[in-house]
C-alpha cells in the first residue's frame, strides 16, 4: 500500500460518536467512499464485518489491521467500534492518534461513547461528528471542544449530527440513510 497517491489533504484525525443506529457507520462509509474516489487509500478495522465499506483493506483482526497501517503511508484509516479496540489495544490506538499523522494517515475513531476513548486520543482529533448521545457524553464533548451548542446533542434525531472542527463554528448536518 505504499506509493505516491494523494495524501488525505492533511485532514485532521476525526472522532465520530453517537448511540447505536444514530448514523455513525453510514457517515463513515460515505467518507471512506469519498476518499477512495479521490484516489486515497483506505484501511478499515471493523470487528462487526459490516458490508459496504468499499475500502482498499478491511479487516476484523486488530493485529493484521495495525500491521497494515504501520507499513502504509497516507491512508484514510477507520477504526469502527473504537471504544472496544482502544480498551484492548490502548498503546496501539494511542500510536495511531499521535504518530499516525507522521505517516500521513487521517484516522477516524468511531465509537458509541466518547468516554470509551482515552482523552489523549480524543484530543488528537480536530474534527468531530457528534450524533445523538447521552447528556453526560454531550457535556463531556461540549467542555472539551469549548462548544456549548454540543450540549444539545441528546436532542438530535437519527442521522442528524453536529459537525465541527476544533476552531470553527458548529454546524448541524443530516446524513441521508
XYZ file of C-alpha atoms in Angstrom:
177
model
C 0.000 0.000 0.000
C 2.995 2.276 -0.379
C 3.047 4.795 -3.162
C 2.500 8.352 -4.193
C -1.309 8.524 -4.171
C -2.861 11.731 -2.979
C -2.495 12.392 0.748
C -5.697 12.757 2.758
C -5.390 16.550 2.284
C -3.685 16.859 5.658
C -7.156 16.426 7.123
C -7.029 16.043 10.882
C -7.993 12.966 12.837
C -11.747 12.597 13.259
C -13.960 11.455 16.121
C -17.357 10.061 15.094
C -19.584 9.293 18.071
C -23.209 8.542 18.838
C -25.582 5.876 20.060
C -26.350 2.690 18.130
C -28.250 3.292 14.876
C -27.687 7.069 15.003
C -25.816 7.156 11.666
C -22.123 6.840 12.600
C -21.238 3.938 10.346
C -23.335 5.314 7.492
C -21.326 8.550 7.638
C -18.013 6.692 7.999
C -18.729 4.501 4.964
C -19.579 7.593 2.910
C -16.343 9.267 3.983
C -14.440 6.086 3.079
C -16.084 6.012 -0.356
C -15.267 9.711 -0.851
C -11.575 9.145 -0.085
C -11.489 6.159 -2.432
C -12.999 8.205 -5.265
C -10.209 10.770 -4.802
C -7.526 8.075 -5.023
C -6.743 7.995 -1.305
C -6.099 4.504 0.026
C -8.444 3.406 2.810
C -7.837 0.944 5.626
C -10.711 -0.213 7.854
C -10.887 -2.139 11.110
C -14.470 -3.314 11.565
C -14.904 -6.034 14.194
C -18.559 -6.438 13.141
C -17.651 -7.013 9.479
C -20.350 -4.693 8.121
C -20.672 -4.880 4.341
C -20.271 -1.873 2.108
C -17.039 -0.232 3.251
C -15.631 -0.052 -0.292
C -12.090 0.151 1.091
C -8.681 -0.989 -0.107
C -8.269 -3.104 3.021
C -10.895 -4.141 5.575
C -10.265 -6.468 8.494
C -11.877 -7.778 11.648
C -8.435 -8.610 13.023
C -6.821 -5.752 15.005
C -3.303 -7.225 14.802
C -3.391 -7.567 10.998
C -5.014 -4.131 10.682
C -2.311 -2.452 12.766
C 0.413 -4.215 10.784
C -1.029 -2.873 7.503
C -1.411 0.652 8.937
C 2.165 0.713 10.227
C 3.524 -0.458 6.863
C 1.421 2.038 4.884
C 1.586 5.755 4.268
C -1.015 8.433 3.551
C -4.172 6.428 4.156
C -7.612 7.278 5.464
C -7.856 4.912 8.439
C -11.187 3.912 10.001
C -11.493 2.162 13.366
C -15.098 1.125 13.959
C -16.085 0.194 17.497
C -13.046 2.197 18.645
C -14.047 2.045 22.287
C -13.760 -1.732 22.193
C -10.491 -1.677 20.255
C -8.887 1.039 22.323
C -9.752 -0.782 25.527
C -7.799 -3.824 24.335
C -5.127 -2.075 22.277
C -4.505 1.178 24.184
C -0.867 1.585 23.170
C -1.539 0.857 19.512
C -4.530 3.206 19.293
C -2.571 5.921 21.080
C 0.173 5.354 18.488
C -2.415 5.812 15.708
C -3.664 9.046 17.245
C -0.269 10.572 17.977
C 2.048 9.116 15.339
C -0.367 8.275 12.540
C -0.214 11.836 11.208
C 3.546 11.446 10.760
C 2.776 8.537 8.432
C 0.329 10.766 6.543
C -2.666 8.916 7.975
C -6.037 10.510 8.629
C -7.582 8.390 11.411
C -11.328 8.146 12.053
C -12.225 6.861 15.519
C -15.843 5.634 15.545
C -17.456 4.915 18.910
C -20.769 4.862 20.723
C -19.478 6.710 23.769
C -16.696 9.296 23.708
C -15.730 8.407 27.281
C -14.607 4.989 25.976
C -11.855 6.770 24.070
C -8.862 7.983 26.045
C -8.738 11.786 26.431
C -5.271 11.634 24.837
C -6.785 10.076 21.720
C -9.864 12.362 21.705
C -7.650 15.436 21.964
C -5.745 14.427 18.821
C -9.000 14.660 16.852
C -9.507 18.062 15.270
C -12.837 17.194 13.649
C -15.943 15.856 15.364
C -19.140 14.335 14.044
C -21.463 14.108 17.045
C -24.682 12.152 16.650
C -27.199 11.742 19.446
C -25.577 10.835 22.757
C -26.466 10.961 26.441
C -26.500 14.289 28.261
C -23.326 13.258 30.092
C -21.487 12.481 26.843
C -22.725 15.737 25.289
C -21.445 17.633 28.329
C -18.047 15.926 28.133
C -17.581 16.919 24.483
C -19.066 20.381 24.960
C -16.472 21.049 27.646
C -13.562 19.530 25.718
C -14.403 21.355 22.490
C -15.497 24.557 24.245
C -18.722 24.462 22.202
C -21.896 24.951 24.292
C -24.042 24.013 21.263
C -22.910 20.410 21.681
C -24.948 20.193 24.892
C -27.992 19.729 22.650
C -26.655 16.528 21.079
C -29.052 14.418 23.130
C -31.895 16.039 21.146
C -30.610 15.069 17.684
C -32.729 12.752 15.555
C -31.455 9.670 13.758
C -28.946 10.629 11.023
C -28.609 14.213 12.325
C -25.259 15.223 13.722
C -23.187 18.177 14.728
C -20.111 18.654 12.575
C -17.341 20.814 13.958
C -13.669 21.427 13.502
C -11.714 22.350 16.615
C -11.533 26.090 15.823
C -14.685 26.552 13.743
C -18.383 27.014 14.412
C -20.698 24.047 14.959
C -22.898 23.002 12.025
C -25.855 20.659 12.107
C -25.942 18.259 9.168
C -28.184 15.443 8.013
C -26.595 12.213 6.811
C -29.083 10.667 4.419
C -29.516 6.923 5.025
